Amino acid sequence: MDHLPIYFDVKGRKVIVTGGGTLAARRADLALRAGARVAVFAQRLEDDFRDLAGNERLTHIAGEVTPAAFEDCVLAYGATEDEASDKKLHDLAKRARVPVNVADTVKFCDFIMPAILDRSPLVISISSGGAAPILVRILRARLETMFPARFGQLAGFAGRFRETVMKRLSDGVRRRRFWEEVLDGPVADMFLAGDESGAQADMELALDDAVNQARHEPAGEVYLVGAGPGDPDLLTFRALRLMQRADVVVYDRLIGDRILNLVRRDAERIYVGKLPRDHTLPQEEISQLLVRLAREGKRVLRLKGGDPFIFGRGGEEIETLASEGISFQVVPGITAASGCAAYAGIPLTHRDHAQTCIFVTGHGKDGMLDLDWATLLQPRQTVAVYMGLSQIGALSEEFIARGADPAMPAAIIDKGTRDGQKVVTGTLETLRRKAAAAGLSGPALIVIGTVVTLHDKLAWFNAKRREKTAVPAA
Ligand code: SAH
């Protein structure tokens, strides 16, 4: 971060603005809206000041700013759009130790002005530190459409209950939960739909419930959430909501930083990463950890790569939870085969190529290939192999030994959907060599079947650009 974002209380305090044009009027308006007393130094106030003219907290001084003006002043804005005048304001402010901002002149700024979305009392401010003002504008426009005007009133509505809730729910964790349920649930929906008295009645009921529950043991919960193959855009809304709600997140190696960054900032993070042969924490201990955390009353986010029920051992984890009486919910995610297929331009089924698609793991229970070959060798079928990269040699040899055509097209998608995605295409015979030459690091998915020939046709422009490092087809 280049700047420290803060919200500064200027109520009843003096703010200096120099300049009489549009920019100066905007600065003055903002400071007035935040309750400041504003002294504007300008020979003449132009039309933009007309709407502010009646405000008794605004004083116009038709002259240059003086050192004496800085007495009691807490902020100064230079907006004369004249370098010499702005510099003078800057120097005076510095001498008086008053933080100063000069419009469009970074070297004269102690602080910069964010783009603001005002849904008072809810205020959203955005800054790119000056790097991309247009991006900030686009983002602000998007937020504008996301937050209905009543959103601000919702904050006001919640604010009226704040003290009562504070008194009746003394435990901080319970209080946060209560607010999450109210502001992200039917009470808020009712309020936003315009039924304020209904929302108020429901709010009171919800508070009674929360107080009664608080007398009992805290009830934790586990969210078994599929985070998809890596691109955060592939998360589901529900996954994101629960990620924002968790007290603690238990995650493994497949979860990249870009996804982890979306988990609630102050949630505790526990890494239980698993490498194929080097299990950091045995599965049984992970399940027990989830039970223990939930028993402490926490909302536990068990974040898994892809889909939790596809080679994710999610089934085993919830079996333990169920037998221990811990409540849980499961959120599906985009599995690696779907994500990789889409981002590599390899359809898993296609009328001309494959009517069946089968997902298998190349990593058997004891590390050996233990596959049902008769099923795998069926014609017009796509085989997606998870956890197969380290066994790629043995895997292709076995396929060929059991009667598959050595020229059968096959592909490896490495780091599918993520930065640095690589797609290596070849045949059962050539894939091992090409994979070695490409220096893949995993996670990687192997796709076997004639659908792979569609990759070149379908790896359209964008995908090709993403795969700058792609190894061309044989
Ligand atoms: N539950 C996960 C699979 C976990 S097993 C899912 O549904 O996707 C781990 C294997 O998934 C890896 O060895 C690899 O084969 C595959 N995988 C996961 N993420 C991947 C990615 N981004 N690109 C390619 N393969 C991936």
Coordinates of N, CA, C and O and ligand atoms in Angstrom, one line a residue, residues 229 254 305-307 310-312 335-336 340 385-387 413 415-416 418 443-445, ligand 1:
P229 N -10.3 -24.9 -9.5 CA -8.9 -25.3 -9.8 C -7.9 -24.2 -9.6 O -6.7 -24.4 -9.7
L254 N -3.3 -27.2 -2.7 CA -3.9 -26.8 -4.0 C -4.5 -25.4 -3.9 O -4.9 -24.8 -4.9
G305 N -9.2 -27.8 -3.0 CA -9.1 -27.5 -4.4 C -10.1 -28.2 -5.2 O -10.6 -29.3 -4.8
G306 N -10.6 -27.6 -6.3 CA -11.6 -28.3 -7.2 C -12.9 -28.5 -6.5 O -13.4 -27.6 -5.8
D307 N -13.4 -29.7 -6.6 CA -14.6 -30.1 -5.9 C -14.3 -31.0 -4.7 O -13.5 -31.9 -4.9
I310 N -14.6 -34.8 -5.4 CA -13.9 -35.5 -6.4 C -12.4 -35.6 -6.0 O -11.7 -34.6 -6.0
F311 N -12.0 -36.8 -5.7 CA -10.6 -37.1 -5.2 C -10.2 -36.1 -4.2 O -9.1 -35.7 -4.1
G312 N -11.2 -35.7 -3.3 CA -10.8 -34.6 -2.3 C -10.9 -35.2 -0.9 O -10.7 -34.5 0.0
T335 N -14.4 -28.8 -10.7 CA -13.3 -29.8 -10.6 C -12.2 -29.5 -11.6 O -12.5 -28.9 -12.7
A336 N -11.0 -30.0 -11.3 CA -9.9 -29.7 -12.2 C -10.2 -30.1 -13.7 O -9.8 -29.4 -14.6
C340 N -9.7 -27.3 -16.4 CA -8.6 -27.5 -17.3 C -9.2 -27.6 -18.7 O -8.6 -27.0 -19.7
V385 N -7.1 -38.1 -16.0 CA -6.4 -38.7 -14.9 C -5.9 -37.6 -13.9 O -5.1 -36.7 -14.3
Y386 N -6.4 -37.7 -12.7 CA -5.9 -36.8 -11.6 C -4.7 -37.5 -11.0 O -4.6 -38.7 -10.9
M387 N -3.8 -36.6 -10.4 CA -2.7 -37.1 -9.7 C -1.8 -38.1 -10.5 O -1.3 -39.1 -9.9
I413 N -2.4 -30.8 -18.8 CA -2.6 -29.4 -18.5 C -2.0 -29.2 -17.1 O -2.5 -29.7 -16.1
K415 N -1.0 -26.6 -14.1 CA -1.5 -25.4 -13.4 C -2.7 -24.8 -14.2 O -2.8 -23.6 -14.5
G416 N -3.6 -25.7 -14.5 CA -4.8 -25.3 -15.2 C -5.6 -24.2 -14.6 O -5.7 -24.1 -13.4
R418 N -4.6 -21.3 -13.9 CA -3.8 -20.4 -13.1 C -2.8 -19.7 -14.0 O -2.6 -20.0 -15.1
P443 N 0.0 -28.5 -10.0 CA -0.8 -29.7 -10.2 C -1.1 -29.8 -11.7 O -1.2 -28.8 -12.4
A444 N -1.2 -31.1 -12.2 CA -1.4 -31.3 -13.6 C -2.4 -32.4 -13.8 O -2.5 -33.4 -13.1
L445 N -3.2 -32.2 -14.9 CA -4.2 -33.2 -15.2 C -3.9 -33.8 -16.6 O -3.4 -33.1 -17.5
Ligands
SAH1 N1 -10.7 -32.2 -5.6 C1 -9.9 -31.8 -6.7 C2 -8.9 -32.9 -7.0 C3 -7.9 -33.1 -5.9 S1 -6.7 -34.3 -6.3 C4 -10.7 -31.4 -7.9 O1 -11.9 -31.7 -7.9 O2 -10.1 -30.9 -8.8 C5 -5.4 -33.3 -6.9 C6 -5.2 -33.4 -8.4 O3 -6.2 -32.6 -9.0 C7 -3.9 -32.9 -8.9 O4 -2.9 -33.9 -8.7 C8 -4.2 -32.7 -10.3 O5 -4.3 -33.9 -11.1 C9 -5.6 -32.1 -10.2 N2 -5.6 -30.7 -10.2 C10 -6.1 -29.9 -9.2 N3 -6.0 -28.6 -9.6 C11 -5.4 -28.6 -10.8 C12 -5.1 -27.5 -11.7 N4 -5.3 -26.2 -11.4 N5 -4.6 -27.9 -12.9 C13 -4.4 -29.2 -13.2 N6 -4.7 -30.2 -12.4 C14 -5.2 -29.9 -11.2

